[in-house]
mmCIF file of C-alpha atoms in Angstrom:
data_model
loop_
_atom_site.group_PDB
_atom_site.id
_atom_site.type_symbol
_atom_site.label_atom_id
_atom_site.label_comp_id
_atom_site.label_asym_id
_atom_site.label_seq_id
_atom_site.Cartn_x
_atom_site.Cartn_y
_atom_site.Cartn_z
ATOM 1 C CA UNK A 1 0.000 0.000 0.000
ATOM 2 C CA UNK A 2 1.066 3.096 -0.695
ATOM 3 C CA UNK A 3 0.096 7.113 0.778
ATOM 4 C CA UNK A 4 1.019 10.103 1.039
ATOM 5 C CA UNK A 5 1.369 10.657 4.706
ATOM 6 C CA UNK A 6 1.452 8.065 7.382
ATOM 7 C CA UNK A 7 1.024 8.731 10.985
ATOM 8 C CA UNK A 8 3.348 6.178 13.025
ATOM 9 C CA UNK A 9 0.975 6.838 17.141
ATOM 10 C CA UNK A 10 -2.403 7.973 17.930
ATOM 11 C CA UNK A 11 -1.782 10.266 21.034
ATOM 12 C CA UNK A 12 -2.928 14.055 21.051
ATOM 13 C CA UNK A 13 -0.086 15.000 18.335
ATOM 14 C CA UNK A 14 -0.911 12.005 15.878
ATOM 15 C CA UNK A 15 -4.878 12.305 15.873
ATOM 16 C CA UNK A 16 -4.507 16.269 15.747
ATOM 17 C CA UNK A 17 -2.064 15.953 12.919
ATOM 18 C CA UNK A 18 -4.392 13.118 11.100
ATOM 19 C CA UNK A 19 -7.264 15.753 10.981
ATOM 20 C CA UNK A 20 -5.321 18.412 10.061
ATOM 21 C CA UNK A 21 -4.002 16.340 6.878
ATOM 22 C CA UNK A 22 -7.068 14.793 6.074
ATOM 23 C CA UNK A 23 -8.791 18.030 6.409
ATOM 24 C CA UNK A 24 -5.869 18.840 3.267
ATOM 25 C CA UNK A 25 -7.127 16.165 1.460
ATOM 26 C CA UNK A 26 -4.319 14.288 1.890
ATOM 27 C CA UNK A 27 -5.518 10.887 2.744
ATOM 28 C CA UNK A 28 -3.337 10.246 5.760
ATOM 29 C CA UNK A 29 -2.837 7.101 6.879
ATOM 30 C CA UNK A 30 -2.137 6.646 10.909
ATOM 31 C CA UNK A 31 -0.732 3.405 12.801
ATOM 32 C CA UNK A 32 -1.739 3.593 16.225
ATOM 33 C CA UNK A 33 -0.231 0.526 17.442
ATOM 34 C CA UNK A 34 -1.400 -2.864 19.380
ATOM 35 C CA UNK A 35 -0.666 -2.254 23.206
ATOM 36 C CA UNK A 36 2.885 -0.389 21.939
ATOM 37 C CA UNK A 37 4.666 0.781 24.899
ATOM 38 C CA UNK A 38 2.394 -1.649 26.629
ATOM 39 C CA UNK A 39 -0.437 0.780 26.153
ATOM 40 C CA UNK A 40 -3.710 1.299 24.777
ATOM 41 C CA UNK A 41 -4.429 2.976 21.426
ATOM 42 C CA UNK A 42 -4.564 6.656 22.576
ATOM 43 C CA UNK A 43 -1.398 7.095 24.561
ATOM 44 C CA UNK A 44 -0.201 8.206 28.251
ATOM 45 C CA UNK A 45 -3.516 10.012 28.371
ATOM 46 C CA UNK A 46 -6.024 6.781 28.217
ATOM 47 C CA UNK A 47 -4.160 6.132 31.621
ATOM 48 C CA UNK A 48 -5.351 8.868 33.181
ATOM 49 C CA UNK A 49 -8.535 8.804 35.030
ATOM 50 C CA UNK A 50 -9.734 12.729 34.783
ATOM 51 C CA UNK A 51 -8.096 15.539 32.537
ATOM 52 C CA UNK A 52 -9.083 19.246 33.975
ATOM 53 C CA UNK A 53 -6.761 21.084 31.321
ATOM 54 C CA UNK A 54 -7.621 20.075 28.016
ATOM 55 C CA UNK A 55 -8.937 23.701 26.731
ATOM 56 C CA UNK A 56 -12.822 23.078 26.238
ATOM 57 C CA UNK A 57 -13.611 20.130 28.705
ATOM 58 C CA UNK A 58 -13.829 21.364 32.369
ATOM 59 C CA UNK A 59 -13.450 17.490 33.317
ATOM 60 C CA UNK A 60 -13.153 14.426 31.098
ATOM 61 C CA UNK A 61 -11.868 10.926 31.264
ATOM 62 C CA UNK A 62 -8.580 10.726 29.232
ATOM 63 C CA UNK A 63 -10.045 7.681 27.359
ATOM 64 C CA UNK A 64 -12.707 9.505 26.605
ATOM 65 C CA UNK A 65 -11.037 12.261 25.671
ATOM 66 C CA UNK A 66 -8.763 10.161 23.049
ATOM 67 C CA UNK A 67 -11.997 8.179 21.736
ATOM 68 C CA UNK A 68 -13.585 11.825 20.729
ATOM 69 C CA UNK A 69 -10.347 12.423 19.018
ATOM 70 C CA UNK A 70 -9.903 9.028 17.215
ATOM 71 C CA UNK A 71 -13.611 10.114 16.212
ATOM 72 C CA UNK A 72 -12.985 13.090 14.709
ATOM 73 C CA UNK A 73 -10.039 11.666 12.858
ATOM 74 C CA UNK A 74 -12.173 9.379 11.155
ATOM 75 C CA UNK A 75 -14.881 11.363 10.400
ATOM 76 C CA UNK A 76 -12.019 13.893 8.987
ATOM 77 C CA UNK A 77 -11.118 10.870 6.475
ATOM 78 C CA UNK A 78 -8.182 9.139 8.169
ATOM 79 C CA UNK A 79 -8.083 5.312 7.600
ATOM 80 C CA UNK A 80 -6.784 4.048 10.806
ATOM 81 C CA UNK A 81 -5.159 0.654 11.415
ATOM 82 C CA UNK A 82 -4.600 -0.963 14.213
ATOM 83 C CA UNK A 83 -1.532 -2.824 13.535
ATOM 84 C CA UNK A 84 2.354 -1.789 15.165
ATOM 85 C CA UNK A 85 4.793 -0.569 12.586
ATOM 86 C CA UNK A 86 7.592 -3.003 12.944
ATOM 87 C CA UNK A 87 10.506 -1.859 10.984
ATOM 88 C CA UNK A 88 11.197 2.055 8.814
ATOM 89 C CA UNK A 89 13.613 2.575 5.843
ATOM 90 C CA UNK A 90 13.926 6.261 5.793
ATOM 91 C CA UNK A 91 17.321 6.001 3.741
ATOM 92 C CA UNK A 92 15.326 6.413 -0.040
ATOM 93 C CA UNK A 93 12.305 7.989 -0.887
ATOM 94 C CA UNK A 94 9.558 7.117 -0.919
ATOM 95 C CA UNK A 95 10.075 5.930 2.628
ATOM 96 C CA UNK A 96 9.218 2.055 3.016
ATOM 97 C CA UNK A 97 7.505 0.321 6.380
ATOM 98 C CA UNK A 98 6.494 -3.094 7.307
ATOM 99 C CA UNK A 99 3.976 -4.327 9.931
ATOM 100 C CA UNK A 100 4.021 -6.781 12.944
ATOM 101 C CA UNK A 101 1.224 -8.817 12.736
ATOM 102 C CA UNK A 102 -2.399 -8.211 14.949
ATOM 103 C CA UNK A 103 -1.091 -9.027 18.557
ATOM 104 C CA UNK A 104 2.471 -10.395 17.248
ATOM 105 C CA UNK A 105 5.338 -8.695 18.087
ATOM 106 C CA UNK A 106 8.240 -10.835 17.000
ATOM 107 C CA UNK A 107 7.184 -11.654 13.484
ATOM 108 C CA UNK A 108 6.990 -9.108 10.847
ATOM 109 C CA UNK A 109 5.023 -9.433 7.923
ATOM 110 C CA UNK A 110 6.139 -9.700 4.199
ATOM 111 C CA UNK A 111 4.253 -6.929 2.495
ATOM 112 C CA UNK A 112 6.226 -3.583 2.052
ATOM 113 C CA UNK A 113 4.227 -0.467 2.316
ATOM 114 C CA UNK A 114 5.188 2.870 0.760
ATOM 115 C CA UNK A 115 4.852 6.342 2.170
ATOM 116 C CA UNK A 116 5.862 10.042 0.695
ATOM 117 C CA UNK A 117 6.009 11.419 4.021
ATOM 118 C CA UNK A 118 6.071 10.308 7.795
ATOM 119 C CA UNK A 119 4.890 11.813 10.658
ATOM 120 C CA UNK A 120 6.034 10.310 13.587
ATOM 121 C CA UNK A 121 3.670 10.746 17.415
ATOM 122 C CA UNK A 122 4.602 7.593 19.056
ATOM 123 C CA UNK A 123 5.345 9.385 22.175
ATOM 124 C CA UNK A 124 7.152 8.435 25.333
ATOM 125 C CA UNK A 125 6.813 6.169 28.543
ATOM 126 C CA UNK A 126 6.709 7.187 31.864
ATOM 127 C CA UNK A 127 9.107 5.233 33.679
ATOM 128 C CA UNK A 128 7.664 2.907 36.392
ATOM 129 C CA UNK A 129 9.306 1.658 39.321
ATOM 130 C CA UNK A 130 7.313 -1.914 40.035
ATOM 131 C CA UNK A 131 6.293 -1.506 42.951
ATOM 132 C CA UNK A 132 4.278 -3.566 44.816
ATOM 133 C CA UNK A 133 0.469 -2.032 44.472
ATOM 134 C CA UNK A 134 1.546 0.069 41.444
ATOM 135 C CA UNK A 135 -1.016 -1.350 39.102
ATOM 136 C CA UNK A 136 -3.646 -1.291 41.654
ATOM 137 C CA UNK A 137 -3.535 2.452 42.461
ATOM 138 C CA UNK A 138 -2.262 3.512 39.247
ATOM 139 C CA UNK A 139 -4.563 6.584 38.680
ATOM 140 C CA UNK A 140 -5.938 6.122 41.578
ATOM 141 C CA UNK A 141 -3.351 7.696 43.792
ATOM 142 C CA UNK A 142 -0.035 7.148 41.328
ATOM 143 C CA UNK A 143 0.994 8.969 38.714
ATOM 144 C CA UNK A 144 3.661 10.020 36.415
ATOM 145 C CA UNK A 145 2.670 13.850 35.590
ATOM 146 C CA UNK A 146 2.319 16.635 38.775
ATOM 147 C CA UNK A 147 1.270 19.252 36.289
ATOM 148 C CA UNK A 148 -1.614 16.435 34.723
ATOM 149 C CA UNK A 149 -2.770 15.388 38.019
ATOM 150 C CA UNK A 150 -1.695 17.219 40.834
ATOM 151 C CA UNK A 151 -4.756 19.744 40.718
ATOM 152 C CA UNK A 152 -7.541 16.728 40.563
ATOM 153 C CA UNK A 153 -9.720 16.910 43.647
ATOM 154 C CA UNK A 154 -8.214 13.832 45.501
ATOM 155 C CA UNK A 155 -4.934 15.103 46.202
ATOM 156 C CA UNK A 156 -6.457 18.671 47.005
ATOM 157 C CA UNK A 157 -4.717 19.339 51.399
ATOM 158 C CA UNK A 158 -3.246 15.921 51.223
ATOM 159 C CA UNK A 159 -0.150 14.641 51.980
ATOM 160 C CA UNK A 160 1.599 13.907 48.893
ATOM 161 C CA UNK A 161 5.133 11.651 47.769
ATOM 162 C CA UNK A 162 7.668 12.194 44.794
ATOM 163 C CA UNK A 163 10.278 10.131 43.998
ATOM 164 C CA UNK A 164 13.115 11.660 42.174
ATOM 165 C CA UNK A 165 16.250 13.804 42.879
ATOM 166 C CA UNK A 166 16.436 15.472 39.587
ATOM 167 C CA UNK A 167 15.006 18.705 37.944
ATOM 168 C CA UNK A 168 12.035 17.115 37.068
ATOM 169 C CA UNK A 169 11.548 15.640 40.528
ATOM 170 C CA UNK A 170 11.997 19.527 41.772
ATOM 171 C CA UNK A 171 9.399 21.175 39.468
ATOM 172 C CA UNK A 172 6.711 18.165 40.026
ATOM 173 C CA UNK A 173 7.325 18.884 44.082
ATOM 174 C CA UNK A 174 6.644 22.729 43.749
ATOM 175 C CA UNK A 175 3.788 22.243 41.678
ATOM 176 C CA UNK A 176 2.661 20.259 44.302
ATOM 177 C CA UNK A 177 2.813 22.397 47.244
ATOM 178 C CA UNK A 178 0.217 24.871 45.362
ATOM 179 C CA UNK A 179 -2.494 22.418 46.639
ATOM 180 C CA UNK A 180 -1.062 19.924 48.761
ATOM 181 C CA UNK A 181 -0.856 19.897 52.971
ATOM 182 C CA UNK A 182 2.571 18.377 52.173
ATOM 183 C CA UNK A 183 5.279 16.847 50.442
ATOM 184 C CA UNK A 184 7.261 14.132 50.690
ATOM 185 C CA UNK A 185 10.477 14.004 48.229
ATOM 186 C CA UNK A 186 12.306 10.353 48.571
ATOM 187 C CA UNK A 187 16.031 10.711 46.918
ATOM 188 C CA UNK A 188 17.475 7.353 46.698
ATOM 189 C CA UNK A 189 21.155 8.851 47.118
ATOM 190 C CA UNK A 190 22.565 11.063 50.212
ATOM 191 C CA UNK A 191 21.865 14.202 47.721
ATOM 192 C CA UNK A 192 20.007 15.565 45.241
ATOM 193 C CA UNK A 193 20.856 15.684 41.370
ATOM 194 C CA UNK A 194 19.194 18.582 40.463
ATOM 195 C CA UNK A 195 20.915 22.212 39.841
ATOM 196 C CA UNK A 196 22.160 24.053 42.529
ATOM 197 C CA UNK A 197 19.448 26.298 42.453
ATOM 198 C CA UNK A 198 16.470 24.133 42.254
ATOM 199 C CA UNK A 199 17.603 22.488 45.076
ATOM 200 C CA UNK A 200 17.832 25.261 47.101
ATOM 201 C CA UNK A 201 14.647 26.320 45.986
ATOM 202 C CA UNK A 202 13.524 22.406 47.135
ATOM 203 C CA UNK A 203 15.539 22.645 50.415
ATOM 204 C CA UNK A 204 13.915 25.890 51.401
ATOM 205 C CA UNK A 205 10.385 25.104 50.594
ATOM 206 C CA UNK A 206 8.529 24.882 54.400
ATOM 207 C CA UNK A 207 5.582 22.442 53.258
ATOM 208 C CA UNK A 208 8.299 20.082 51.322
ATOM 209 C CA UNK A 209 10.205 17.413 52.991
ATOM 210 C CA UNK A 210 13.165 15.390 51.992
ATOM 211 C CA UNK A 211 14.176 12.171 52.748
ATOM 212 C CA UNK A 212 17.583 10.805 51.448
ATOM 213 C CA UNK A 213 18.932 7.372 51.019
ATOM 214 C CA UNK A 214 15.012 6.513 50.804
ATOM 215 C CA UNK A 215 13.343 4.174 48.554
ATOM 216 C CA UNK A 216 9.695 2.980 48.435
ATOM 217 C CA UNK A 217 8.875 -0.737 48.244
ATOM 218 C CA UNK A 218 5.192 -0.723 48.351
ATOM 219 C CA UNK A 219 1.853 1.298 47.750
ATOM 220 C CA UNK A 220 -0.664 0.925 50.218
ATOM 221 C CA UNK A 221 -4.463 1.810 49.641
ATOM 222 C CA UNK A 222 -8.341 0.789 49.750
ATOM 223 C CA UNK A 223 -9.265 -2.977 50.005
ATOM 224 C CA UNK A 224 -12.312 -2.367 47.147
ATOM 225 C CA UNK A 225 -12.846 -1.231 43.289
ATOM 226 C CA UNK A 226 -11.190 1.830 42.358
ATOM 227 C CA UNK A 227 -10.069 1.917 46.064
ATOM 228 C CA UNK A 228 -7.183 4.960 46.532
ATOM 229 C CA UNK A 229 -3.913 5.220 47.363
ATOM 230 C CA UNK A 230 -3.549 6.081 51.011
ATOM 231 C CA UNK A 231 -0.413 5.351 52.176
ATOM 232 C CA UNK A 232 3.416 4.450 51.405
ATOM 233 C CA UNK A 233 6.445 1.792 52.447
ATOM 234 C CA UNK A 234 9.331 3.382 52.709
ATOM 235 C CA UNK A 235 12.752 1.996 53.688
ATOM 236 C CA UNK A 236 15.956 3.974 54.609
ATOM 237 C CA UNK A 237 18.445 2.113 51.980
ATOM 238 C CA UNK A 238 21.277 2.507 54.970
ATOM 239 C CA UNK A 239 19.990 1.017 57.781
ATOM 240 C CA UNK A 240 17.182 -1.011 55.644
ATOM 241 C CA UNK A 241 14.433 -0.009 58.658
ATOM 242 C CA UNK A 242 11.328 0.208 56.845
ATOM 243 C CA UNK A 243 7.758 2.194 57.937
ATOM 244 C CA UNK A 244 4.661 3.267 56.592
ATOM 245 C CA UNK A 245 3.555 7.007 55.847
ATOM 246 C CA UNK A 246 -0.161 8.437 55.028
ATOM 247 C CA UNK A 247 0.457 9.494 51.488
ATOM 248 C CA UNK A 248 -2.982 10.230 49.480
ATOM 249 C CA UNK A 249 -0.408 10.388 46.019
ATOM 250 C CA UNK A 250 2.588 9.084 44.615
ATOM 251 C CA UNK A 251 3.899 11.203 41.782
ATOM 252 C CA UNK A 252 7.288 9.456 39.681
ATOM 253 C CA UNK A 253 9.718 11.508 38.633
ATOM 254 C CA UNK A 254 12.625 9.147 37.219
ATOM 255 C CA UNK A 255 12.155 9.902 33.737
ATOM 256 C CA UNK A 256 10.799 8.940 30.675
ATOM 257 C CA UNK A 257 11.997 6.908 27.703
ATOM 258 C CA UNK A 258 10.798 8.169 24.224
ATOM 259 C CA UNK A 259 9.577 5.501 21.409
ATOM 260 C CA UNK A 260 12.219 5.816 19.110
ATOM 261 C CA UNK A 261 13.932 2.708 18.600
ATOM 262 C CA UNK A 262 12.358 1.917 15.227
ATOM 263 C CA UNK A 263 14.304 4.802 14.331
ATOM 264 C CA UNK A 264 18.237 4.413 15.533
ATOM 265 C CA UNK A 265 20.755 5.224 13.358
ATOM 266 C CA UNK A 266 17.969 6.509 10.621
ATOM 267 C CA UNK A 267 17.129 10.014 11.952
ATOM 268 C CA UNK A 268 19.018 12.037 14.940
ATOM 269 C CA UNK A 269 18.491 11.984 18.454
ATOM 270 C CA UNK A 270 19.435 13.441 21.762
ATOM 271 C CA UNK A 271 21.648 11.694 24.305
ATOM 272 C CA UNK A 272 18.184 10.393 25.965
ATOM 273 C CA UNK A 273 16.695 9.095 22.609
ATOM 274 C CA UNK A 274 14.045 12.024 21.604
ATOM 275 C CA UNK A 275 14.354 12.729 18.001
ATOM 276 C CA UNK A 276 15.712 16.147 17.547
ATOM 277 C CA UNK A 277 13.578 18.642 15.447
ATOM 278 C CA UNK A 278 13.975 22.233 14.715
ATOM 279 C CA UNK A 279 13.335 24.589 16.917
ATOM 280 C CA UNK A 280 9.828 25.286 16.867
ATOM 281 C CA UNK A 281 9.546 23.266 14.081
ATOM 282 C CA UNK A 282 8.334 19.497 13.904
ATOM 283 C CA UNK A 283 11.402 18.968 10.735
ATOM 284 C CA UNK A 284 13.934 15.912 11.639
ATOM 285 C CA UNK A 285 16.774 15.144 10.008
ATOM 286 C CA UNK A 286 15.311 13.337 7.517
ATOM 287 C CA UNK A 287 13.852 15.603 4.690
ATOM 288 C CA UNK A 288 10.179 14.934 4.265
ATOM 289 C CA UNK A 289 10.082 12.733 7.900
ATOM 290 C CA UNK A 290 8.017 14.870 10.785
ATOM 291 C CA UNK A 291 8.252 14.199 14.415
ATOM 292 C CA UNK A 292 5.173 16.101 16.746
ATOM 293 C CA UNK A 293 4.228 15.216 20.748
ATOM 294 C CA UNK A 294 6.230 13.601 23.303
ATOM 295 C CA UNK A 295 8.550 12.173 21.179
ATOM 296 C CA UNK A 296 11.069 15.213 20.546
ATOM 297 C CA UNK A 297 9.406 17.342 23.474
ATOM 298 C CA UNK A 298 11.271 15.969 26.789
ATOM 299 C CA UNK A 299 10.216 19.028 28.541
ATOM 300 C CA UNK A 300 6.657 20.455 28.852
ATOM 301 C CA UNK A 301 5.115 16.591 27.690
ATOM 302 C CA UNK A 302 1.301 17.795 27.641
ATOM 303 C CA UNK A 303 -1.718 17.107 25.780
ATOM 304 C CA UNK A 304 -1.956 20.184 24.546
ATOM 305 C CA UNK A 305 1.459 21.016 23.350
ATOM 306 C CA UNK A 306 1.743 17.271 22.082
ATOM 307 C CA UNK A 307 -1.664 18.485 20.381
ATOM 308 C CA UNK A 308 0.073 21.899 18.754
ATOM 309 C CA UNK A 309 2.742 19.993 17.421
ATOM 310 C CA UNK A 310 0.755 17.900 15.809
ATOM 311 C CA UNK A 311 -0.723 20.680 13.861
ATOM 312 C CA UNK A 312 2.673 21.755 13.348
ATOM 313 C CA UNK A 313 3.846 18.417 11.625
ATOM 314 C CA UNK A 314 0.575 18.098 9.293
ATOM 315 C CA UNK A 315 0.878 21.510 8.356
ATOM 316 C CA UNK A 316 4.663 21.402 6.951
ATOM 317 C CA UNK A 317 3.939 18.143 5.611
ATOM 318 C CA UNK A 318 1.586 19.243 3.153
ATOM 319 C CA UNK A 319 3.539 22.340 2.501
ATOM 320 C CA UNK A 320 6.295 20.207 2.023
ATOM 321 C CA UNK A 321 4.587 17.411 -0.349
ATOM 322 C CA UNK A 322 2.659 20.438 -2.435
ATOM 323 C CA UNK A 323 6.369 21.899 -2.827
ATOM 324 C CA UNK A 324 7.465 18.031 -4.034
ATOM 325 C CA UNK A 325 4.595 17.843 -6.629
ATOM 326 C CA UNK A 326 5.714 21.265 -7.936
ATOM 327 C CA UNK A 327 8.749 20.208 -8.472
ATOM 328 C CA UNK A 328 7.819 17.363 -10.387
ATOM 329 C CA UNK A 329 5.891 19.348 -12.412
ATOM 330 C CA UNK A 330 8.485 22.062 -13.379
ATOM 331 C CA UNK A 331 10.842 18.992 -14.223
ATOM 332 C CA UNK A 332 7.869 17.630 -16.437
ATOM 333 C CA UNK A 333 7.262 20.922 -17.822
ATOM 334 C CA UNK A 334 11.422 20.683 -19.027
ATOM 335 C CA UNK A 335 11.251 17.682 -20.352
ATOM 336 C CA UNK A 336 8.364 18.437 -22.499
ATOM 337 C CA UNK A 337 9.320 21.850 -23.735
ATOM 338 C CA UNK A 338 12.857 19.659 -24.979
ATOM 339 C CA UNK A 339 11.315 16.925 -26.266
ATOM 340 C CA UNK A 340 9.333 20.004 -28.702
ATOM 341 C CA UNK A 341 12.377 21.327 -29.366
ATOM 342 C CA UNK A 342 13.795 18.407 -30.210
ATOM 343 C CA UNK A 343 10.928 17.409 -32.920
ATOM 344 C CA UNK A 344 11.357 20.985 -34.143
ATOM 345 C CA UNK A 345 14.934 20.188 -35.304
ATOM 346 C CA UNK A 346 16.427 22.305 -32.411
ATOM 347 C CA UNK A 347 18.094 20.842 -29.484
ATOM 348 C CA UNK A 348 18.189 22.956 -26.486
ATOM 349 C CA UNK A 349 22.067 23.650 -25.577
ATOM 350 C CA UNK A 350 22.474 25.038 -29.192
ATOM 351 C CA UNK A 351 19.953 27.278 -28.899
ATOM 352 C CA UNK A 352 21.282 28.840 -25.733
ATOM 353 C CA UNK A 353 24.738 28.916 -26.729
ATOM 354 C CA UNK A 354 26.267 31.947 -27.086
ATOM 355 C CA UNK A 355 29.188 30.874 -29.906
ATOM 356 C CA UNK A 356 26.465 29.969 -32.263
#
């Protein structure tokens, strides 16, 4: 099969850049995957239980809010599969893909499928730390995303946990404190990694508490059906003395790993694996390949900017495809003009040569 753009992830940047393109008439194509990443069609954001900063929703599921969008892709005129894309050859044009199989991840299908343009959304995954309970409370109490979650209702004057000594684990903390009654941070290590002044701003903080050499090792909660999260295991990784804290939320901050590996040593990327775009562009290294969402954005990672960058991608794309078929057609236009020439007994270099 063969189209003109394909959309490799179905998260806020690949349905908003499938109706963007279709809406262009440009019959995209999107894969969004068979539990890739280990996770639903739809992304990070089917994970979570309520969004309350989408623009236009004032509350809505996240799997709701990713089946509306999946709607409205459709109805736009994208042809959706649900198949994983198993294997990329960005090296020629026009760029060649193959498929895994429905629900088979090891074997990878025969037929080769053609594409003028890519536009790749397969996002990134929060990493997870396997703790006991994690699964249970998992948006219910856990998360991977302060700025996401940290403002729902449940975690409104409670006491709240981060794990992390970064950056990231210092923003996600202050965010926190906006709302929480306090907050825990647990830093594996006698000190923190994060710059010299976020720490200080962390160290300072009166409703934020940090506890080194700390690691949790299990999520307590509710004994029911969507029970929550209310409390933590923590154990001092010195003296191995374990106890139990009220914690209403668990918030991970140990990074993320971006969905790239289909791509290595085909299109550039960071020292942490996001594919590196423009700035303020979605244009990769590859001419005519598009990256939009989570994938090249390692900082802000939000439905809404994953969203804008998907507009971003579809947009160039079919400026850059309309500037493709132009070209053809001047080359065409050439040829032709020569090949009249030619029947007219005149052949073009004589013509514009200046000796004759």
């Amino acid at each position: 099969m063969h189209s003109r753009v394909v959309i490799i992830g179905s998260g806020p940047a690949g349905h908003t850049a499938a109706i963007y393109a279709a809406r262009a008439d440009l019959k995209p194509v999107m894969y969004e995957g068979f539990l890739a990443l280990g996770i639903a069609a739809g992304g990070q954001l089917t994970t979570t239980d309520e969004v309350e900063n989408f623009p236009g929703f004032s509350k809505i599921q996240g799997q709701k809010l990713m089946e509306q969008m999946r709607e409205q892709s459709e109805e736009c005129g994208t042809e959706i599969i649900s198949q994983t894309v198993a294997k990329v050859d960005l090296k020629s044009r026009p760029f060649k893909y193959w498929l895994h199989p429905m629900g088979d991840d090891d074997e990878i299908e025969e037929e080769e499928h053609t594409a003028d343009s890519v536009i790749i959304a397969t996002g990134a995954k929060a990493r997870r730390l396997n703790l006991a309970g994690e699964d249970k409370f998992w948006g219910n109490g856990v998360s991977a995303c302060a700025v996401c979650d940290g403002s729902l209702p449940m975690f409104r004057e409670q006491p709240l946990v981060v794990i992390g000594g970064g950056d990231s684990a210092v923003e996600e903390a202050l965010y926190l404190t906006k709302k929480a009654k306090k907050v825990t941070v647990l830093v594996r290590r006698d000190k923190l990694r994060a710059s010299r002044t976020n720490a200080r701003r962390l160290t300072t903080h009166p409703k934020i508490e940090i506890r080194y050499n700390t690691s949790a090792t299990e999520i307590k909660g509710e004994e029911k059906k969507n029970g929550l999260m209310t409390g933590l295991v923590i154990k001092n990784n010195v003296t191995k003395e374990e106890q139990t804290i009220e914690a209403k939320g668990l918030f991970y901050a140990v990074g993320h790993d971006p969905a790239t590996a289909l791509f290595k040593e085909q299109l550039d990327m960071d020292e942490d694996g996001y594919l590196i775009t423009e700035p303020g562009r979605s244009l990769t290294s590859v001419e005519g390949v598009f990256a939009a969402g989570d994938v090249q954005d390692k900082r802000y990672r939000q439905a809404i900017t994953s969203a804008g960058s998907g507009c971003v991608a579809a947009l160039e794309a079919e400026k850059w495809l309309a500037d493709q078929d132009d070209n053809v057609s001047n080359e065409l236009d050439v040829e032709n003009q020569a090949e009249k020439s030619q029947v007219n007994g005149v052949v073009p270099e004589y013509r514009s040569n200046p000796l004759l």
